[in-house]
PDB file of C-alpha atoms in Angstrom:
ATOM      1  CA  UNK A  18     -74.442  -5.812-159.510  1.00  0.00           C
ATOM      2  CA  UNK A  19     -74.776  -6.711-163.205  1.00  0.00           C
ATOM      3  CA  UNK A  20     -77.833  -5.824-165.216  1.00  0.00           C
ATOM      4  CA  UNK A  21     -79.105  -7.447-168.399  1.00  0.00           C
ATOM      5  CA  UNK A  22     -79.351  -5.087-171.348  1.00  0.00           C
ATOM      6  CA  UNK A  23     -82.477  -5.766-173.396  1.00  0.00           C
ATOM      7  CA  UNK A  24     -81.668  -5.953-177.091  1.00  0.00           C
ATOM      8  CA  UNK A  25     -83.898  -4.102-179.589  1.00  0.00           C
ATOM      9  CA  UNK A  26     -86.651  -5.700-181.622  1.00  0.00           C
ATOM     10  CA  UNK A  27     -86.016  -5.199-185.333  1.00  0.00           C
ATOM     11  CA  UNK A  28     -88.965  -4.566-187.639  1.00  0.00           C
ATOM     12  CA  UNK A  29     -88.377  -4.952-191.373  1.00  0.00           C
ATOM     13  CA  UNK A  30     -89.781  -2.211-193.609  1.00  0.00           C
ATOM     14  CA  UNK A  31     -89.850  -2.222-197.389  1.00  0.00           C
ATOM     15  CA  UNK A  32     -91.992  -0.757-200.151  1.00  0.00           C
ATOM     16  CA  UNK A  33     -95.607  -2.029-200.007  1.00  0.00           C
ATOM     17  CA  UNK A  34     -95.198  -3.459-196.491  1.00  0.00           C
ATOM     18  CA  UNK A  35     -98.586  -4.068-194.838  1.00  0.00           C
ATOM     19  CA  UNK A  36     -98.582  -1.466-192.074  1.00  0.00           C
ATOM     20  CA  UNK A  37    -101.710  -2.795-190.323  1.00  0.00           C
ATOM     21  CA  UNK A  38    -100.329  -6.273-189.710  1.00  0.00           C
ATOM     22  CA  UNK A  39     -97.788  -5.475-187.009  1.00  0.00           C
ATOM     23  CA  UNK A  40     -99.234  -2.415-185.265  1.00  0.00           C
ATOM     24  CA  UNK A  41    -100.546  -4.290-182.221  1.00  0.00           C
ATOM     25  CA  UNK A  42     -97.231  -6.089-181.924  1.00  0.00           C
ATOM     26  CA  UNK A  43     -94.961  -3.065-182.027  1.00  0.00           C
ATOM     27  CA  UNK A  44     -97.203  -0.854-179.890  1.00  0.00           C
ATOM     28  CA  UNK A  45     -97.412  -3.305-177.026  1.00  0.00           C
ATOM     29  CA  UNK A  46     -93.785  -4.356-177.269  1.00  0.00           C
ATOM     30  CA  UNK A  47     -92.869  -0.680-176.934  1.00  0.00           C
ATOM     31  CA  UNK A  48     -95.247  -0.255-174.002  1.00  0.00           C
ATOM     32  CA  UNK A  49     -93.536  -3.261-172.452  1.00  0.00           C
ATOM     33  CA  UNK A  50     -90.152  -1.579-172.647  1.00  0.00           C
ATOM     34  CA  UNK A  51     -88.787  -2.976-175.897  1.00  0.00           C
ATOM     35  CA  UNK A  52     -87.011  -0.624-178.286  1.00  0.00           C
ATOM     36  CA  UNK A  53     -88.270  -1.008-181.867  1.00  0.00           C
ATOM     37  CA  UNK A  54     -85.778  -0.372-184.664  1.00  0.00           C
ATOM     38  CA  UNK A  55     -86.734  -0.424-188.343  1.00  0.00           C
ATOM     39  CA  UNK A  56     -84.627  -2.219-190.943  1.00  0.00           C
ATOM     40  CA  UNK A  57     -84.862  -1.470-194.655  1.00  0.00           C
ATOM     41  CA  UNK A  58     -83.235  -2.888-197.787  1.00  0.00           C
ATOM     42  CA  UNK A  59     -81.015   0.198-197.559  1.00  0.00           C
ATOM     43  CA  UNK A  60     -81.131   3.325-195.425  1.00  0.00           C
ATOM     44  CA  UNK A  61     -83.367   4.973-198.037  1.00  0.00           C
ATOM     45  CA  UNK A  62     -86.986   5.853-197.262  1.00  0.00           C
ATOM     46  CA  UNK A  63     -89.653   3.241-198.032  1.00  0.00           C
ATOM     47  CA  UNK A  64     -93.407   3.576-198.399  1.00  0.00           C
ATOM     48  CA  UNK A  65     -95.979   1.222-196.884  1.00  0.00           C
ATOM     49  CA  UNK A  66     -99.006  -0.083-198.706  1.00  0.00           C
ATOM     50  CA  UNK A  67    -101.022   2.503-196.750  1.00  0.00           C
ATOM     51  CA  UNK A  68     -98.801   5.338-197.950  1.00  0.00           C
ATOM     52  CA  UNK A  69     -96.778   5.822-194.754  1.00  0.00           C
ATOM     53  CA  UNK A  70     -93.203   6.916-195.384  1.00  0.00           C
ATOM     54  CA  UNK A  71     -90.520   5.395-193.169  1.00  0.00           C
ATOM     55  CA  UNK A  72     -86.796   6.105-193.110  1.00  0.00           C
ATOM     56  CA  UNK A  73     -85.201   2.920-191.721  1.00  0.00           C
ATOM     57  CA  UNK A  74     -82.980   3.076-188.663  1.00  0.00           C
ATOM     58  CA  UNK A  75     -80.499   0.788-190.395  1.00  0.00           C
ATOM     59  CA  UNK A  76     -79.952  -1.172-193.587  1.00  0.00           C
ATOM     60  CA  UNK A  77     -80.370  -4.935-193.722  1.00  0.00           C
ATOM     61  CA  UNK A  78     -76.675  -5.541-194.352  1.00  0.00           C
ATOM     62  CA  UNK A  79     -75.867  -3.891-191.016  1.00  0.00           C
ATOM     63  CA  UNK A  80     -78.243  -6.087-189.005  1.00  0.00           C
ATOM     64  CA  UNK A  81     -76.640  -8.851-186.916  1.00  0.00           C
ATOM     65  CA  UNK A  82     -78.653 -11.476-185.020  1.00  0.00           C
ATOM     66  CA  UNK A  83     -76.500 -11.039-181.925  1.00  0.00           C
ATOM     67  CA  UNK A  84     -77.681  -7.416-181.681  1.00  0.00           C
ATOM     68  CA  UNK A  85     -81.380  -8.278-181.700  1.00  0.00           C
ATOM     69  CA  UNK A  86     -84.036  -9.998-179.625  1.00  0.00           C
ATOM     70  CA  UNK A  87     -86.461 -10.558-182.544  1.00  0.00           C
ATOM     71  CA  UNK A  88     -86.866  -9.942-186.279  1.00  0.00           C
ATOM     72  CA  UNK A  89     -90.397  -9.051-187.435  1.00  0.00           C
ATOM     73  CA  UNK A  90     -91.255  -9.529-191.114  1.00  0.00           C
ATOM     74  CA  UNK A  91     -94.580  -8.016-192.265  1.00  0.00           C
ATOM     75  CA  UNK A  92     -96.362  -8.923-195.445  1.00  0.00           C
ATOM     76  CA  UNK A  93     -95.908  -6.890-198.633  1.00  0.00           C
ATOM     77  CA  UNK A  94     -96.968  -7.074-202.262  1.00  0.00           C
ATOM     78  CA  UNK A  95     -93.294  -7.468-203.147  1.00  0.00           C
ATOM     79  CA  UNK A  96     -93.063 -10.868-201.447  1.00  0.00           C
ATOM     80  CA  UNK A  97     -95.165 -12.353-204.261  1.00  0.00           C
ATOM     81  CA  UNK A  98     -94.277 -10.185-207.259  1.00  0.00           C
ATOM     82  CA  UNK A  99     -90.465  -9.975-207.194  1.00  0.00           C
ATOM     83  CA  UNK A 100     -87.398 -11.472-205.553  1.00  0.00           C
ATOM     84  CA  UNK A 101     -86.496  -8.110-204.019  1.00  0.00           C
ATOM     85  CA  UNK A 102     -87.280  -9.258-200.478  1.00  0.00           C
ATOM     86  CA  UNK A 103     -85.413 -12.566-200.636  1.00  0.00           C
ATOM     87  CA  UNK A 104     -82.510 -11.012-198.671  1.00  0.00           C
ATOM     88  CA  UNK A 105     -84.886 -10.598-195.713  1.00  0.00           C
ATOM     89  CA  UNK A 106     -85.723 -14.307-195.828  1.00  0.00           C
ATOM     90  CA  UNK A 107     -82.015 -15.090-195.904  1.00  0.00           C
ATOM     91  CA  UNK A 108     -81.531 -12.806-192.908  1.00  0.00           C
ATOM     92  CA  UNK A 109     -84.296 -14.739-191.140  1.00  0.00           C
ATOM     93  CA  UNK A 110     -82.277 -17.901-191.748  1.00  0.00           C
ATOM     94  CA  UNK A 111     -79.285 -16.235-190.060  1.00  0.00           C
ATOM     95  CA  UNK A 112     -81.427 -15.254-187.086  1.00  0.00           C
ATOM     96  CA  UNK A 113     -82.889 -18.712-186.588  1.00  0.00           C
ATOM     97  CA  UNK A 114     -79.504 -20.382-186.964  1.00  0.00           C
ATOM     98  CA  UNK A 115     -78.195 -18.040-184.266  1.00  0.00           C
ATOM     99  CA  UNK A 116     -81.084 -18.909-181.943  1.00  0.00           C
ATOM    100  CA  UNK A 117     -82.787 -15.512-182.322  1.00  0.00           C
ATOM    101  CA  UNK A 118     -86.582 -15.533-182.916  1.00  0.00           C
ATOM    102  CA  UNK A 119     -88.285 -14.509-186.146  1.00  0.00           C
ATOM    103  CA  UNK A 120     -91.948 -13.516-186.527  1.00  0.00           C
ATOM    104  CA  UNK A 121     -93.477 -13.487-190.029  1.00  0.00           C
ATOM    105  CA  UNK A 122     -96.991 -12.639-191.111  1.00  0.00           C
ATOM    106  CA  UNK A 123     -98.893 -12.806-194.410  1.00  0.00           C
ATOM    107  CA  UNK A 124     -96.646 -12.669-197.500  1.00  0.00           C
ATOM    108  CA  UNK A 125     -93.522 -12.926-195.384  1.00  0.00           C
ATOM    109  CA  UNK A 126     -94.500 -16.530-194.626  1.00  0.00           C
ATOM    110  CA  UNK A 127     -94.302 -17.258-198.357  1.00  0.00           C
ATOM    111  CA  UNK A 128     -90.856 -15.696-198.408  1.00  0.00           C
ATOM    112  CA  UNK A 129     -89.762 -18.006-195.604  1.00  0.00           C
ATOM    113  CA  UNK A 130     -91.328 -20.963-197.413  1.00  0.00           C
ATOM    114  CA  UNK A 131     -89.301 -20.204-200.550  1.00  0.00           C
ATOM    115  CA  UNK A 132     -86.185 -20.027-198.381  1.00  0.00           C
ATOM    116  CA  UNK A 133     -86.953 -23.523-197.024  1.00  0.00           C
ATOM    117  CA  UNK A 134     -87.458 -22.305-193.476  1.00  0.00           C
ATOM    118  CA  UNK A 135     -90.937 -23.823-193.105  1.00  0.00           C
ATOM    119  CA  UNK A 136     -90.109 -27.298-194.389  1.00  0.00           C
ATOM    120  CA  UNK A 137     -89.378 -28.707-190.935  1.00  0.00           C
ATOM    121  CA  UNK A 138     -91.347 -26.393-188.622  1.00  0.00           C
ATOM    122  CA  UNK A 139     -95.004 -26.096-187.649  1.00  0.00           C
ATOM    123  CA  UNK A 140     -96.412 -22.963-189.253  1.00  0.00           C
ATOM    124  CA  UNK A 141     -99.464 -21.214-190.640  1.00  0.00           C
ATOM    125  CA  UNK A 142    -100.296 -18.495-193.175  1.00  0.00           C
ATOM    126  CA  UNK A 143    -103.302 -17.139-195.054  1.00  0.00           C
ATOM    127  CA  UNK A 144    -104.335 -20.569-196.365  1.00  0.00           C
ATOM    128  CA  UNK A 145    -102.414 -23.761-197.050  1.00  0.00           C
ATOM    129  CA  UNK A 146    -102.616 -23.521-200.848  1.00  0.00           C
ATOM    130  CA  UNK A 147    -101.049 -20.038-200.763  1.00  0.00           C
ATOM    131  CA  UNK A 148     -97.860 -21.571-199.382  1.00  0.00           C
ATOM    132  CA  UNK A 149     -98.218 -24.678-201.542  1.00  0.00           C
ATOM    133  CA  UNK A 150     -97.915 -22.427-204.608  1.00  0.00           C
ATOM    134  CA  UNK A 151     -94.335 -21.625-203.561  1.00  0.00           C
ATOM    135  CA  UNK A 152     -93.371 -25.259-204.141  1.00  0.00           C
ATOM    136  CA  UNK A 153     -92.035 -25.629-200.616  1.00  0.00           C
ATOM    137  CA  UNK A 154     -91.693 -28.948-198.830  1.00  0.00           C
ATOM    138  CA  UNK A 155     -93.466 -28.173-195.579  1.00  0.00           C
ATOM    139  CA  UNK A 156     -97.108 -28.779-196.455  1.00  0.00           C
ATOM    140  CA  UNK A 157     -97.464 -31.529-193.856  1.00  0.00           C
ATOM    141  CA  UNK A 158     -96.368 -29.092-191.138  1.00  0.00           C
ATOM    142  CA  UNK A 159     -99.066 -26.529-191.991  1.00  0.00           C
ATOM    143  CA  UNK A 160    -101.487 -25.825-189.101  1.00  0.00           C
ATOM    144  CA  UNK A 161    -104.903 -24.352-189.863  1.00  0.00           C
ATOM    145  CA  UNK A 162    -105.083 -21.891-186.961  1.00  0.00           C
ATOM    146  CA  UNK A 163    -104.733 -18.184-186.245  1.00  0.00           C
ATOM    147  CA  UNK A 164    -101.020 -18.110-185.367  1.00  0.00           C
ATOM    148  CA  UNK A 165     -98.297 -20.638-184.615  1.00  0.00           C
ATOM    149  CA  UNK A 166     -95.103 -20.500-182.569  1.00  0.00           C
ATOM    150  CA  UNK A 167     -92.644 -23.277-183.361  1.00  0.00           C
ATOM    151  CA  UNK A 168     -89.771 -23.774-180.927  1.00  0.00           C
ATOM    152  CA  UNK A 169     -88.370 -26.983-182.377  1.00  0.00           C
ATOM    153  CA  UNK A 170     -85.310 -25.342-183.890  1.00  0.00           C
ATOM    154  CA  UNK A 171     -82.494 -23.176-182.575  1.00  0.00           C
ATOM    155  CA  UNK A 172     -84.650 -20.052-182.742  1.00  0.00           C
ATOM    156  CA  UNK A 173     -88.408 -19.718-182.236  1.00  0.00           C
ATOM    157  CA  UNK A 174     -90.515 -18.970-185.302  1.00  0.00           C
ATOM    158  CA  UNK A 175     -93.908 -17.223-185.199  1.00  0.00           C
ATOM    159  CA  UNK A 176     -96.194 -17.266-188.253  1.00  0.00           C
ATOM    160  CA  UNK A 177     -99.680 -15.914-188.947  1.00  0.00           C
ATOM    161  CA  UNK A 178    -101.967 -14.994-191.812  1.00  0.00           C
ATOM    162  CA  UNK A 179    -102.965 -11.456-192.854  1.00  0.00           C
ATOM    163  CA  UNK A 180    -106.296 -11.478-191.011  1.00  0.00           C
ATOM    164  CA  UNK A 181    -104.742 -12.309-187.629  1.00  0.00           C
ATOM    165  CA  UNK A 182    -102.660  -9.300-186.498  1.00  0.00           C
ATOM    166  CA  UNK A 183    -103.910  -9.650-182.902  1.00  0.00           C
ATOM    167  CA  UNK A 184    -103.102 -13.368-182.701  1.00  0.00           C
ATOM    168  CA  UNK A 185     -99.708 -12.612-184.235  1.00  0.00           C
ATOM    169  CA  UNK A 186     -99.100 -10.022-181.516  1.00  0.00           C
ATOM    170  CA  UNK A 187    -100.283 -12.464-178.835  1.00  0.00           C
ATOM    171  CA  UNK A 188     -97.638 -14.975-179.864  1.00  0.00           C
ATOM    172  CA  UNK A 189     -94.868 -12.369-179.924  1.00  0.00           C
ATOM    173  CA  UNK A 190     -95.889 -10.859-176.586  1.00  0.00           C
ATOM    174  CA  UNK A 191     -95.859 -14.332-175.041  1.00  0.00           C
ATOM    175  CA  UNK A 192     -92.543 -15.195-176.633  1.00  0.00           C
ATOM    176  CA  UNK A 193     -90.801 -12.105-175.279  1.00  0.00           C
ATOM    177  CA  UNK A 194     -92.511 -12.294-171.901  1.00  0.00           C
ATOM    178  CA  UNK A 195     -94.406  -9.010-172.156  1.00  0.00           C
ATOM    179  CA  UNK A 196     -97.655 -10.643-170.974  1.00  0.00           C
ATOM    180  CA  UNK A 197     -98.409 -14.172-169.859  1.00  0.00           C
ATOM    181  CA  UNK A 198    -101.135 -16.306-168.324  1.00  0.00           C
ATOM    182  CA  UNK A 199    -104.461 -14.639-167.612  1.00  0.00           C
ATOM    183  CA  UNK A 200    -103.074 -11.219-168.503  1.00  0.00           C
ATOM    184  CA  UNK A 201    -102.148 -12.352-172.011  1.00  0.00           C
ATOM    185  CA  UNK A 202    -105.514 -14.060-172.357  1.00  0.00           C
ATOM    186  CA  UNK A 203    -107.288 -10.875-171.252  1.00  0.00           C
ATOM    187  CA  UNK A 204    -105.223  -8.784-173.660  1.00  0.00           C
ATOM    188  CA  UNK A 205    -106.231 -11.041-176.536  1.00  0.00           C
ATOM    189  CA  UNK A 206    -109.908 -11.055-175.532  1.00  0.00           C
ATOM    190  CA  UNK A 207    -109.938  -7.274-175.339  1.00  0.00           C
ATOM    191  CA  UNK A 208    -108.286  -6.543-178.670  1.00  0.00           C
ATOM    192  CA  UNK A 209    -109.573  -9.513-180.655  1.00  0.00           C
ATOM    193  CA  UNK A 210    -113.039 -10.069-179.189  1.00  0.00           C
ATOM    194  CA  UNK A 211    -113.810  -6.575-177.838  1.00  0.00           C
ATOM    195  CA  UNK A 212    -114.501  -8.204-174.466  1.00  0.00           C
ATOM    196  CA  UNK A 213    -114.877  -5.214-172.165  1.00  0.00           C
ATOM    197  CA  UNK A 214    -114.634  -7.454-169.111  1.00  0.00           C
ATOM    198  CA  UNK A 215    -111.049  -8.267-170.003  1.00  0.00           C
ATOM    199  CA  UNK A 216    -110.017  -4.673-169.346  1.00  0.00           C
ATOM    200  CA  UNK A 217    -110.413  -5.113-165.588  1.00  0.00           C
ATOM    201  CA  UNK A 218    -107.859  -7.944-165.648  1.00  0.00           C
ATOM    202  CA  UNK A 219    -105.375  -5.747-167.489  1.00  0.00           C
ATOM    203  CA  UNK A 220    -106.025  -2.824-165.171  1.00  0.00           C
ATOM    204  CA  UNK A 221    -105.369  -4.941-162.075  1.00  0.00           C
ATOM    205  CA  UNK A 222    -102.131  -6.142-163.621  1.00  0.00           C
ATOM    206  CA  UNK A 223    -101.039  -2.616-164.565  1.00  0.00           C
ATOM    207  CA  UNK A 224    -101.174  -3.546-168.241  1.00  0.00           C
ATOM    208  CA  UNK A 225    -104.112  -1.369-169.260  1.00  0.00           C
TER     209      UNK A 225
END
């Protein structure tokens, strides 16, 4: 009998990456059985905006879409101050073209906008004028909401602003089938709204 091997989730890490933005996502993906592998510009250690030091599991050049189930791009000061992270946006283009999902939050959405990846997809970010400053052509596709998943292209694209790490996680967990239906709703209510009553739903489902 054949079994399906679950491919890892790849989480980009680079100097000044916003470590708080993807913590809910990676923690609950891991609890759901997904391996998380970090990807840096090189294999050299990077340091988050919170001072955490991370030695990447692999360098960006070694990452292939066919070896992954998702690419996560967190925000970072470098998205708006240099072109150093442009290779990650180009890698996101490779992933989407190959039908592999990408999830970007905060400054990473601006990186995708500069790469032209938001011109034809529904998306969100911190605020509309933040993306407008990139000069991109997707302003009419901007959605003023907590997080957006667009499935109109070959690969699904999740976007969110910096104040919505829980909504960002909700979209990713739904996309990869970790939680769904009332369980996903309860998860969101617990971690976003501190709704203690939602815990019972998760406990019954074995997700607590």
